[in-house]
XYZ file of C-alpha atoms in Angstrom:
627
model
C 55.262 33.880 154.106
C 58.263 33.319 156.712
C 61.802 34.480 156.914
C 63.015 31.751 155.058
C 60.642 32.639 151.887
C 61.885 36.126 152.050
C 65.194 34.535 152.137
C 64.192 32.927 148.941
C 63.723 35.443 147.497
C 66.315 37.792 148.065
C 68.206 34.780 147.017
C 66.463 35.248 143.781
C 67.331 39.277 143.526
C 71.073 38.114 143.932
C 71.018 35.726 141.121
C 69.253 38.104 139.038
C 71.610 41.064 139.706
C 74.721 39.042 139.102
C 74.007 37.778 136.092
C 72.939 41.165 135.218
C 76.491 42.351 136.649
C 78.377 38.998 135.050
C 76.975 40.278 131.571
C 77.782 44.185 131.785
C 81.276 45.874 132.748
C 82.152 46.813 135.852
C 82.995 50.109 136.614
C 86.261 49.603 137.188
C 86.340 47.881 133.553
C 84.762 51.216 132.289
C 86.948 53.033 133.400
C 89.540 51.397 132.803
C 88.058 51.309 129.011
C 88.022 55.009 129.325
C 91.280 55.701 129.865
C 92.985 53.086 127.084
C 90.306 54.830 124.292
C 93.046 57.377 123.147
C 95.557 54.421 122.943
C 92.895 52.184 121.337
C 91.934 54.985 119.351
C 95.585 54.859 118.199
C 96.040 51.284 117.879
C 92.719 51.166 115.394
C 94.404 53.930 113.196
C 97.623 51.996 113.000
C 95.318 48.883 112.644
C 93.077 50.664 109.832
C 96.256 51.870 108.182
C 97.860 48.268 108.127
C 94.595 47.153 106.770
C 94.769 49.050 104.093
C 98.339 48.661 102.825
C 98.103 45.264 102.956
C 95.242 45.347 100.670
C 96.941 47.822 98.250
C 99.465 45.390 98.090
C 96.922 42.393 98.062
C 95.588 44.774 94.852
C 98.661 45.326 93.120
C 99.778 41.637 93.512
C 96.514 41.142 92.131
C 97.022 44.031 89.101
C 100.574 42.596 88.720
C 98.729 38.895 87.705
C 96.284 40.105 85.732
C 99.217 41.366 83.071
C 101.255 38.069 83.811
C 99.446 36.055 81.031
C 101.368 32.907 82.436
C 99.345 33.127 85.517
C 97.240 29.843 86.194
C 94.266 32.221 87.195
C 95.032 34.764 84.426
C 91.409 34.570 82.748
C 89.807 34.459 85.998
C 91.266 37.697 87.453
C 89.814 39.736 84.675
C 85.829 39.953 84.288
C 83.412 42.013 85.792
C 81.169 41.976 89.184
C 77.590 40.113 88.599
C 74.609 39.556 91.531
C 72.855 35.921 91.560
C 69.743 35.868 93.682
C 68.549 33.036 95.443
C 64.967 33.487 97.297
C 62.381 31.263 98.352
C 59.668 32.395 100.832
C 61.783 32.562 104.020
C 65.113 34.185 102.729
C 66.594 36.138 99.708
C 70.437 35.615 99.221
C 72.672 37.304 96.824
C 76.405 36.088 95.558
C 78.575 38.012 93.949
C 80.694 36.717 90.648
C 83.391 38.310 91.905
C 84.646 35.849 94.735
C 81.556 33.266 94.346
C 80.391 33.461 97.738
C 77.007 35.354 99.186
C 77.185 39.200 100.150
C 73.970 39.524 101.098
C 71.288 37.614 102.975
C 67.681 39.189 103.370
C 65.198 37.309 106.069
C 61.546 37.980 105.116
C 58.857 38.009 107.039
C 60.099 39.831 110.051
C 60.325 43.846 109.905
C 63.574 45.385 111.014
C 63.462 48.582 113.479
C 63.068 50.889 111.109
C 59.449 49.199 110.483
C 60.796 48.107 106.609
C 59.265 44.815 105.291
C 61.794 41.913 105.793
C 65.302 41.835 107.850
C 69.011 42.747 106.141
C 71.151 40.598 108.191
C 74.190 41.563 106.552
C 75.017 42.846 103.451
C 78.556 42.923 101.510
C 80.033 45.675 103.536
C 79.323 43.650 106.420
C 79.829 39.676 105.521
C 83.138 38.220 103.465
C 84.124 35.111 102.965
C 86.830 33.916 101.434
C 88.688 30.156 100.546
C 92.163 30.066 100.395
C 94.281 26.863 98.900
C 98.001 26.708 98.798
C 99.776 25.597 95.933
C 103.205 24.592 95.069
C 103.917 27.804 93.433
C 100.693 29.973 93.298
C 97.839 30.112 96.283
C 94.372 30.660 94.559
C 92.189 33.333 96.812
C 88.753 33.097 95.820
C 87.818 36.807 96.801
C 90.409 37.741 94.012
C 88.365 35.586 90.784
C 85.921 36.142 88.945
C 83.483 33.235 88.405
C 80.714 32.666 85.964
C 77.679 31.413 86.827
C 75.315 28.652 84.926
C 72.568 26.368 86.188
C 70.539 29.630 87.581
C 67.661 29.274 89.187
C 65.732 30.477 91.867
C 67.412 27.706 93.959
C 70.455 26.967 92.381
C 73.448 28.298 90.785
C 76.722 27.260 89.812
C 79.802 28.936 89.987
C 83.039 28.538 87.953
C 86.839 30.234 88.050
C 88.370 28.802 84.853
C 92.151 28.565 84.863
C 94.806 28.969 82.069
C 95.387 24.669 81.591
C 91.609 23.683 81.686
C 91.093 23.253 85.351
C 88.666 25.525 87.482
C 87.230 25.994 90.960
C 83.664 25.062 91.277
C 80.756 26.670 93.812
C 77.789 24.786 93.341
C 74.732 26.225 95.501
C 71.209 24.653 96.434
C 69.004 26.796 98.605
C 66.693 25.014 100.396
C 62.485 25.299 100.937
C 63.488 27.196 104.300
C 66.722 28.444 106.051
C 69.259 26.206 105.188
C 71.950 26.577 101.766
C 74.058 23.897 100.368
C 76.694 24.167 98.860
C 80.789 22.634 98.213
C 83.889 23.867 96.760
C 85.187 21.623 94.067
C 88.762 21.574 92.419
C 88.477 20.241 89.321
C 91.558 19.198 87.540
C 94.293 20.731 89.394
C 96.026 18.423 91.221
C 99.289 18.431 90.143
C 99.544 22.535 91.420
C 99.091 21.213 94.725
C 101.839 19.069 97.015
C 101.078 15.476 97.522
C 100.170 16.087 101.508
C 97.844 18.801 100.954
C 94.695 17.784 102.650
C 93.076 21.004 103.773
C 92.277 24.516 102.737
C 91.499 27.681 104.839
C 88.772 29.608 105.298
C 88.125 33.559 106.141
C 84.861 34.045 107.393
C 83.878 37.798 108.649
C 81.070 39.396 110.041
C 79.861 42.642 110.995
C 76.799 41.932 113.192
C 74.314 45.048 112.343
C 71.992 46.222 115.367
C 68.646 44.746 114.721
C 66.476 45.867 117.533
C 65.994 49.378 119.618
C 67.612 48.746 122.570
C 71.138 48.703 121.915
C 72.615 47.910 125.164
C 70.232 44.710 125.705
C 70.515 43.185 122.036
C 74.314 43.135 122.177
C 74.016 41.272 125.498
C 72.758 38.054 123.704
C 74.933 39.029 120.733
C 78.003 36.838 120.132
C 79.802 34.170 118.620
C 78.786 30.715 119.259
C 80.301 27.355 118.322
C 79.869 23.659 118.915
C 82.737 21.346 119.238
C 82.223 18.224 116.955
C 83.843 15.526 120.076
C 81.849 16.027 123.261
C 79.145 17.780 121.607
C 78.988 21.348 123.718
C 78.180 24.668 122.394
C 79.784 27.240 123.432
C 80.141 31.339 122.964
C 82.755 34.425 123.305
C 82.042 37.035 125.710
C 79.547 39.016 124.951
C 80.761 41.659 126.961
C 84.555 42.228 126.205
C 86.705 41.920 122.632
C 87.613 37.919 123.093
C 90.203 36.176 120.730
C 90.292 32.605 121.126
C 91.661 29.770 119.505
C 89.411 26.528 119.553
C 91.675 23.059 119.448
C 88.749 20.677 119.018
C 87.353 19.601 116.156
C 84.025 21.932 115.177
C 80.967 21.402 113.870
C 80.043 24.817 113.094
C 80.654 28.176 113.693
C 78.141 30.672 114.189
C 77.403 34.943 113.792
C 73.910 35.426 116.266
C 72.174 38.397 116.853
C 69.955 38.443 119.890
C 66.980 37.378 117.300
C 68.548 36.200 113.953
C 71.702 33.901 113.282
C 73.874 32.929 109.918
C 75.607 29.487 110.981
C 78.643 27.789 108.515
C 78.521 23.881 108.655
C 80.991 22.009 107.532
C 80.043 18.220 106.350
C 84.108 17.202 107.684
C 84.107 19.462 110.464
C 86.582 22.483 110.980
C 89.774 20.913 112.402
C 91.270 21.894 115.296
C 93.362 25.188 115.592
C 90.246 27.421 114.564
C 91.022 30.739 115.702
C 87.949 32.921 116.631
C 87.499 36.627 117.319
C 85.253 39.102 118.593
C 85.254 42.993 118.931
C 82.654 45.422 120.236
C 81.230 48.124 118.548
C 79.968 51.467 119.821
C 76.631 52.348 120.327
C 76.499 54.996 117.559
C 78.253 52.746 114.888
C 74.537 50.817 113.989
C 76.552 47.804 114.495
C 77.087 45.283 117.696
C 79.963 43.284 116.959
C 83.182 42.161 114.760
C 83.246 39.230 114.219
C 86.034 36.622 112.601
C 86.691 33.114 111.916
C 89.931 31.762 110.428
C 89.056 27.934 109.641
C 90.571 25.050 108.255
C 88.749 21.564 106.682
C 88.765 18.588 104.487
C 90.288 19.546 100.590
C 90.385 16.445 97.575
C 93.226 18.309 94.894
C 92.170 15.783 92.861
C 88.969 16.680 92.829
C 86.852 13.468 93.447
C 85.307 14.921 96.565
C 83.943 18.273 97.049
C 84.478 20.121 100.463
C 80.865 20.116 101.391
C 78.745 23.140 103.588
C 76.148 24.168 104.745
C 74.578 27.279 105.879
C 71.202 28.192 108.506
C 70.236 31.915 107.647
C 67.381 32.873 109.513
C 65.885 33.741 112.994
C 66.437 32.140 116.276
C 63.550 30.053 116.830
C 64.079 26.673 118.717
C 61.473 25.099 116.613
C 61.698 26.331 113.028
C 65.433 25.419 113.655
C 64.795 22.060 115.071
C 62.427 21.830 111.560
C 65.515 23.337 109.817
C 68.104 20.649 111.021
C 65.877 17.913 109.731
C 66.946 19.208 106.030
C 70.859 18.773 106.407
C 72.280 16.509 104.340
C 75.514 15.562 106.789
C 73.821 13.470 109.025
C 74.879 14.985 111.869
C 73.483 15.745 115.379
C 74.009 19.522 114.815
C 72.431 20.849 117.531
C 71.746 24.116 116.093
C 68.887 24.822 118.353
C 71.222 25.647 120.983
C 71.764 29.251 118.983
C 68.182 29.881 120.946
C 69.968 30.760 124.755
C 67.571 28.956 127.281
C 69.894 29.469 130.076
C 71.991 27.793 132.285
C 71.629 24.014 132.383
C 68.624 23.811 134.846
C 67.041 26.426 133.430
C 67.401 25.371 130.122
C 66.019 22.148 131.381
C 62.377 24.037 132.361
C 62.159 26.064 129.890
C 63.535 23.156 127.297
C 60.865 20.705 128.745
C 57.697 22.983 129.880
C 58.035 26.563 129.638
C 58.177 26.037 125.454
C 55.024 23.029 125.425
C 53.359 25.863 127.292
C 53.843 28.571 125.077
C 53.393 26.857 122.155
C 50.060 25.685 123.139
C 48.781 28.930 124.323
C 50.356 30.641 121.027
C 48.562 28.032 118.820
C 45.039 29.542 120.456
C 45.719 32.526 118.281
C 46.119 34.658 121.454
C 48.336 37.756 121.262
C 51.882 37.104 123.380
C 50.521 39.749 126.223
C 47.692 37.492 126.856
C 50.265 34.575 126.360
C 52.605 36.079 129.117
C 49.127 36.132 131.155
C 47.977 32.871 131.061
C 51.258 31.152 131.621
C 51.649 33.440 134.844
C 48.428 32.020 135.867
C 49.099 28.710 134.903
C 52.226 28.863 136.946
C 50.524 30.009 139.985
C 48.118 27.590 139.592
C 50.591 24.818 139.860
C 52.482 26.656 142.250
C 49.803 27.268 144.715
C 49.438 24.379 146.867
C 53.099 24.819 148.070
C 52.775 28.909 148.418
C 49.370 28.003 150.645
C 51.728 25.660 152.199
C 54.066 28.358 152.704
C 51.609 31.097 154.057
C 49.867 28.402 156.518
C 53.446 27.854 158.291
C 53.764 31.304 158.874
C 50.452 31.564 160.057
C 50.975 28.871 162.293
C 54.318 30.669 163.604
C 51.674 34.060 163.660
C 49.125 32.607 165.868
C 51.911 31.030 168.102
C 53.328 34.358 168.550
C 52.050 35.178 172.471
C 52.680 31.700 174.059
C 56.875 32.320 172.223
C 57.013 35.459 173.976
C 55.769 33.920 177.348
C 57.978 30.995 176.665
C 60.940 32.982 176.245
C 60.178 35.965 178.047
C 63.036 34.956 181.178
C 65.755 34.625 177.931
C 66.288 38.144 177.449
C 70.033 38.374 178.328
C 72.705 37.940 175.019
C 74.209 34.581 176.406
C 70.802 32.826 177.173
C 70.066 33.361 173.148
C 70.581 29.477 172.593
C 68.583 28.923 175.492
C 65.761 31.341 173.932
C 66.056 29.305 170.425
C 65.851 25.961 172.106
C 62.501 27.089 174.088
C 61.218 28.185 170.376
C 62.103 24.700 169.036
C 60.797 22.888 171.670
C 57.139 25.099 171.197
C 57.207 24.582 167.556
C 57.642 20.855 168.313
C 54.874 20.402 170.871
C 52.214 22.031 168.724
C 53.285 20.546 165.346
C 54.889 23.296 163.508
C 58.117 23.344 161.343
C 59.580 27.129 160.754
C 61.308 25.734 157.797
C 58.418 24.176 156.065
C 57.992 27.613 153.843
C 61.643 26.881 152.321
C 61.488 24.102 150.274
C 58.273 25.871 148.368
C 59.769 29.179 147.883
C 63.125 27.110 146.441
C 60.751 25.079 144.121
C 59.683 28.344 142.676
C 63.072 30.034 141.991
C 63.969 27.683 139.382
C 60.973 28.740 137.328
C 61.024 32.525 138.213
C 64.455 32.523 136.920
C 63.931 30.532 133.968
C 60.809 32.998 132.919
C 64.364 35.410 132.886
C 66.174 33.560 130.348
C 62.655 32.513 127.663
C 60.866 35.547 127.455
C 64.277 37.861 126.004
C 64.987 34.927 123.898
C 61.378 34.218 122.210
C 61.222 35.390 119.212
C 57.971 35.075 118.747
C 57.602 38.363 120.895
C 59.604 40.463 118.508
C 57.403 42.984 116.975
C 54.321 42.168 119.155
C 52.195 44.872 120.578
C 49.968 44.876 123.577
C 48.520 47.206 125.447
C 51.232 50.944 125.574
C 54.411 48.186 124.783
C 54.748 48.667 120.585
C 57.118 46.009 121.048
C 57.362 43.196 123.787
C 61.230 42.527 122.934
C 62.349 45.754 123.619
C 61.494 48.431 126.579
C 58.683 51.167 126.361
C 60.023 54.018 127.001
C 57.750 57.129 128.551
C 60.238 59.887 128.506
C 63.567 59.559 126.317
C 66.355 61.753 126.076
C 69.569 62.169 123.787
C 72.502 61.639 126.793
C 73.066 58.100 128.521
C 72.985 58.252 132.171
C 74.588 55.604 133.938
C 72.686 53.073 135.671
C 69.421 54.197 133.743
C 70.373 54.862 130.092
C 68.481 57.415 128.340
C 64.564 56.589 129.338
C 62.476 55.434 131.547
C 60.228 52.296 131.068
C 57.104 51.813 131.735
C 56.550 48.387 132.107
C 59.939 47.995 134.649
C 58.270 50.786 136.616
C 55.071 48.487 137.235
C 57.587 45.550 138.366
C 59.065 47.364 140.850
C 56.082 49.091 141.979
C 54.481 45.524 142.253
C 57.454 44.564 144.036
C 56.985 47.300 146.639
C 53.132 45.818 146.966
C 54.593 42.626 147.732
C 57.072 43.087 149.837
C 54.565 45.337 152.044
C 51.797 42.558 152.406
C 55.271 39.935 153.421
C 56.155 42.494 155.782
C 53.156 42.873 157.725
C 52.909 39.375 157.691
C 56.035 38.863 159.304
C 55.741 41.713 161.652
C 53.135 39.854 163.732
C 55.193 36.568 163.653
C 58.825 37.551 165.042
C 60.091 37.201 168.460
C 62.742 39.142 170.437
C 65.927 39.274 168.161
C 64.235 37.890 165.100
C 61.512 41.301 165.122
C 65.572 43.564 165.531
C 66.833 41.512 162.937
C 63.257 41.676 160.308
C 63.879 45.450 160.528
C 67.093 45.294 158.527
C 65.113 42.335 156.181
C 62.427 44.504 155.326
C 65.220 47.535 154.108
C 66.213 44.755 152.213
C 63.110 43.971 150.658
C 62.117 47.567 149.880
C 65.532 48.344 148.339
C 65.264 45.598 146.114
C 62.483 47.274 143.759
C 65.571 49.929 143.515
C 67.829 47.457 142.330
C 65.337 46.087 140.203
C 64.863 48.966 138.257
C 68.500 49.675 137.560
C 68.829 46.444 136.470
C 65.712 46.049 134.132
C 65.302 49.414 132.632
C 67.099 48.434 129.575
C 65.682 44.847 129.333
C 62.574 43.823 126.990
C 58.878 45.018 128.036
C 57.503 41.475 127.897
C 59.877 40.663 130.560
C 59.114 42.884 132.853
C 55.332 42.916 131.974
C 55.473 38.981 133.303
C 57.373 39.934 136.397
C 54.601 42.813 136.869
C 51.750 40.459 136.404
C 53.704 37.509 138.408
C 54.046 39.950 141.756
C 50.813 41.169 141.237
C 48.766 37.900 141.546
C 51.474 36.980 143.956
C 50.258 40.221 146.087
C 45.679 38.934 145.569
C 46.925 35.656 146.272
C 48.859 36.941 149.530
C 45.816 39.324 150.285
C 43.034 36.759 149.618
C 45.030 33.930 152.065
C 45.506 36.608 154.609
C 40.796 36.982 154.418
C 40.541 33.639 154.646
C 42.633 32.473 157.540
C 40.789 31.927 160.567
C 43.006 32.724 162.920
C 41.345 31.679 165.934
C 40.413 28.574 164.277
C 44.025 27.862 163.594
C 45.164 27.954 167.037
C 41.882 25.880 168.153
C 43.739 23.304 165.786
C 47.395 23.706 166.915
C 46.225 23.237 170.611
C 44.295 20.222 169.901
C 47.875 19.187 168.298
C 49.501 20.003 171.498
C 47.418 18.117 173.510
C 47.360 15.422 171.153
C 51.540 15.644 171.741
C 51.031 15.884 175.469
C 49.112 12.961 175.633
C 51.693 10.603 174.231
C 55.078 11.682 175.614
C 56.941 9.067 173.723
C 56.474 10.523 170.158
C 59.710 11.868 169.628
C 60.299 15.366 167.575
C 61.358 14.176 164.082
C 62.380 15.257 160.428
C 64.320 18.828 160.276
C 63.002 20.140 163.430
C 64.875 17.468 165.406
C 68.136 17.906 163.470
C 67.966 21.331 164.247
C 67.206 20.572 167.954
C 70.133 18.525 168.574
C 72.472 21.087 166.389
C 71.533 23.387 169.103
C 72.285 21.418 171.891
C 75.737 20.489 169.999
C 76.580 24.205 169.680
C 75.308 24.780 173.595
C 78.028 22.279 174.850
C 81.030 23.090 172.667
C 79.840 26.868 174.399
C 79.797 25.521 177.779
C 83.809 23.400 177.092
C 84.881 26.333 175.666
C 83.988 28.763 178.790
C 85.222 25.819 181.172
C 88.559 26.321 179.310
C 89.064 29.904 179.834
C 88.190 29.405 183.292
C-alpha cells in the first residue's frame, strides 16, 4: 500500500468524522444550549401554561355548546369515550369514539427494549390528530365529538358525528392484510354551513416519538421528520439534531413520524397543499422520548359531500422491502416512494447499497444464516471482489519498495531545499524507465471508499439486525457495552463497547503492517514527511473510538472483521512477494525501455512529468525577476 492509499483512507476517516460531527452539536452549540436552558426552561413554562389555558378555554367553549341545544353539533358533544380495535397479524390499532381518529398503534412481531412481545409506537398520550373545517358560523373540531361506530370488524369500522339537522361527519376505516390503513373523511349533508369557496380543511397531526432502542444518543440521530414533495418527487427531512420549524410551499405527498427502526406515514390521495407548516423539538435523554413532532396540513374538502377526502396510513417498521410490498396495496395510484423512510445515504451511497449491498444481504439472509455470519460473508464477498485492485495496489508499492536503493542513488546529489524539483523529476524519470506508476494504488483505494462508506449508512439502518444476537453483542443495532456507568462523559457517554474497541484495535493492526510497508519505500523528504502520516494513521483508531462508541455493534463488528482480513490479506501479500524476483522483472522492463528510446513516457506519469517541468520554469522566471 502507497502514500496515496493511506491518503485514501484518511480521506475516508474525514468523511466519517464529519458526518459524525454534521449529525451531533458542536460544542459551541452545547454550550451555547447550556446557557439558554434557564430561559428555555422559562419559555416552556410560559409555553406549558399557554397550553393549558387555551385548552380550558377550548373546554369551556366546548361545556358552553354542550348546554346550547341550538348547536349544530349539540348531540355529538355529549356521549362517552369508546376503544375500536383493528388488528391483523402485523399491527393492532385502536380509535377512540371520542374524536374518531387512532390513539394507539401496536407493531407485532418485533420486541421493544424492555424485551415485551410486540412494539407501542405511540399511544394516545403521544399521537393526536385532529380535522378541522370552517363554517359560516360554527367550525366543527373533530377531537371535540363524539362518534359512534357501526360496520365493526376486525378490519373495518365506521365512524359517525350526527348533527342537530340530519347531517354528520363520516370516518370510514379499512385496515389492510399488512401495514397500510384506509380511510376518508366524509361530510354528509352539510353543505349549506359551509361558504361556496370552501375547498379545503385543516389538519393537526402530532407526535411524540417514544425511544425505541437502548442507545439513546444514536436512535435519535436517524430520528426525524421526513416528507416528500408531490412535484419533483424528493424526500426530504428536519434536522435531526436541532428543534427545526419549517414551512413546506410545495405540494406533499405525505408526511411522515420515523423512528430510527419504525415509521407512521399520513398519505393523502389529493396531496397536502402547499403552506404545510412542519415542526420538530428535541427531547431529553431522561424523558423516554426522542422527539416532538407537528404537522399543520391542509387538503382537498367536497361540503357537499360527493367526494370523500381520502388517506392513507403505513404503520410499521422501516424495511425497504416489506415497504416496497406495502406500497403495492395503496389505492391512490401514486409513485409514493415510501421506501425512502429506510435512509441509505447520500445519493451514491444510496446507489450501492440501493443496487448491491441489499441483493447481497437478502441472499445471504434467505440462507437462514444469523446477521453476524451475514456481516461475515458480505465482508468476504467484498474483499473478494475487491482484491484484484488491492493486489494491484500492494504490487505498486512493492514495485516503488524494491526500487528504493537505485532512488536514493539517483537522487542522492539533490539533497539541498531548492534542487527538490530536481530530486522529484529524477524519481519520475526512474519510475518511467522501469515501468512503474506511484499513482497506480489511487484509483483502487478510491474504488473502495464508496463501498466502505456505504457499509456506514446499511448496517444502522437494517432492520433486520434489530434484536439479533451473535456472539457477546445481545443486540447488533445497538452497542455492547462492557462496563456502564450512571454519568455521561463527553466524547464517550456512559460505557465502553466492546465491539468499537476491536475496530480500533484492528485499525491499529492495520495501520502498523501499512506502515512498515511504507517505511522501506520512502525517499529523502517523503520518509520526514511519512513520520507525521503514520501519527496520523495511529491517531485515527482514537478518533474512531470517540466517534463509534455510541453507534450499533453490527457496525462496528463489520468494520472489525473488514480491517482484520484487510490486515491477513496485507500479511499474506507481504509472504508471497518475491522481492528479488520483482526487481529481476522491473530491470528486464528497463532494459526493455532502454532498448527502444523512442517509446515515450505516457498516461499520468507523463502529465505529471511535464507539470513538473511547468512549475521548474515559472521557478526559474520568477528568480530571473527578482534578479
Amino acid at each position: 500500500m502507497n502514500r496515496d492509499t493511506i491518503i485514501g483512507f484518511v480521506l475516508i476517516a474525514l468523511v466519517l468524522i464529519g458526518f459524525s460531527w454534521y449529525n451531533q452539536p458542536s460544542a459551541e452549540q452545547i454550550e451555547a444550549q447550556r446557557k439558554e436552558d434557564s430561559i428555555a426552561a422559562v419559555m416552556r413554562d410560559n409555553a406549558e401554561k399557554k397550553q393549558k389555558a387555551e385548552a380550558a378555554a377550548k373546554e369551556a367553549k366546548v361545556e358552553a355548546a354542550k348546554g346550547d341545544t341550538t348547536a349544530l353539533f349539540y348531540s355529538a358533544l355529549n356521549g362517552s369515550e369508546e376503544d375500536i380495535v383493528l388488528k391483523n397479524q402485523k399491527v393492532e390499532l385502536t380509535l377512540s369514539t371520542k374524536g374518531g381518529t387512532m390513539t394507539k398503534a401496536v407493531i407485532k412481531n418485533f420486541t421493544d427494549k424492555n424485551g415485551n412481545k410486540d412494539v407501542t409506537l405511540f399511544d394516545k398520550q403521544d399521537q393526536r390528530m385532529n380535522f378541522l373545517l370552517s363554517g359560516k358560523q360554527d367550525n366543527i373540531i373533530t377531537q371535540d365529538l363524539y362518534f359512534t361506530p357501526s360496520n365493526v370488524s376486525d378490519s373495518t369500522v365506521t365512524m359517525t358525528a350526527q348533527a342537530s339537522d340530519g347531517g354528520s361527519i363520516v370516518l370510514d376505516y379499512l385496515l389492510g392484510p399488512d401495514h397500510l390503513l384506509h380511510f376518508s373523511l366524509t361530510a354528509n349533508g352539510l353543505g349549506g354551513m359551509f361558504a361556496p369557496t370552501y375547498k379545503e380543511m385543516d389538519i393537526e397531526w402530532n407526535g411524540h416519538s417514544r425511544q425505541q432502542e437502548k442507545g439513546f444518543y444514536f436512535e435519535n440521530r436517524y430520528t426525524a421528520l421526513f416528507y416528500k414533495e408531490a412535484q419533483n418527487g424528493s424526500t426530504d427531512n428536519l434536522s435531526e439534531t436541532e428543534d427545526k420549524t419549517k414551512t413546506i410551499e410545495e405540494t406533499l405527498d405525505w408526511v411522515a413520524f420515523r423512528n430510527q427502526f419504525f415509521s407512521a406515514a399520513l398519505i393523502s390521495k389529493d396531496n397536502f397543499a402547499g403552506g404545510s407548516t412542519l415542526a420538530s423539538v428535541q427531547d431529553p435523554k431522561e424523558s423516554g422520548y426522542l422527539k416532538q413532532f407537528d404537522a399543520k396540513l391542509r387538503t382537498a374538502f367536497d361540503p357537499t359531500g360527493q367526494k370523500p377526502s381520502e388517506f392513507e396510513m403505513y404503520i410499521g417498521p422501516n424495511d425497504f422491502r416489506l415497504i416496497q410490498a406495502v406500497e403495492k396495496q395503496s389505492l391512490f395510484g401514486k409513485d409514493l416512494d415510501l421506501e425512502q423512510l429506510v435512509n441509505l445515504g447520500w445519493w451514491l451511497f444510496r446507489l450501492i447499497n440501493r443496487w448491491f449491498t441489499l441483493y447481497v444481504f437478502d441472499w445471504l439472509a434467505s440462507w437462514g444464516f444469523s446477521m453476524g455470519i451475514v456481516l461475515i460473508l458480505i465482508t468476504l464477498l467484498l474483499k473478494a471482489i475487491t482484491f484484484p485492485m488491492v493486489k494491484k495496489s500492494y504490487m505498486s508499492s512493492a514495485k516503488m519498495r524494491v526500487l528504493k536503493p537505485k532512488l536514493d542513488e539517483a537522487t542522492k546529489q539533490y539533497d539541498k531545499p531548492e534542487d527538490q524539483m530536481k530530486k522529484q523529476q529524477a524519481m519520475m524519470q526512474l519510475y518511467s524507465q522501469y515501468g512503474v506508476s506511484p499513482l497506480s494504488g489511487c484509483l483502487p483505494m478510491l474504488i473502495q471508499m464508496p463501498i466502505w462508506i456505504a457499509m456506514f449508512w446499511f448496517v444502522p439502518n437494517a432492520i433486520q439486525l434489530r434484536g439479533q444476537s451473535f456472539l457477546w453483542m445481545e443486540d447488533l443495532a445497538t452497542y455492547d457495552p462492557i462496563i456502564s456507568w450512571n454519568s455521561h462523559i463527553w466524547g464517550i457517554g456512559d460505557h465502553l463497547s466492546l465491539s468499537c474497541l476491536l475496530f480500533c484495535g484492528s485499525n491499529i493492526l492495520y495501520s502498523w503492517f501499512t506502515m512498515r510497508q511504507q517505511k522501506d519505500q520512502m525517499v529523502g523528504a517523503q520518509a520526514e514527511q511519512m513520520k507525521y502520516m503514520q501519527y496520523m494513521m495511529y491517531l485515527m483508531p482514537l478518533m474512531f473510538f470517540f466517534m463509534f462508541n455510541d453507534y450499533s455493534s453490527g457496525l462496528n463488528f463489520y468494520y472489525f472483521i473488514s480491517l482484520f482480513f484487510s490486515s491477513i490479506i496485507m500479511w499474506t501479500l507481504r509472504k508471497t512477494t518475491n522481492d528479488e524476483k520483482l526487481l529481476a522483472i522491473l530491470e528486464a522492463r528497463f532494459k526493455e525501455n532502454k532498448n527502444n528510446p523512442k517509446k515515450k513516457t505516457g498516461g499520468l506519469a507523463a502529465r505529471l512529468e511535464a507539470m513538473q517541468k511547468q512549475a521548474e520554469e515559472l521557478q526559474k522566471q520568477r528568480m530571473n525577476q527578482k534578479k
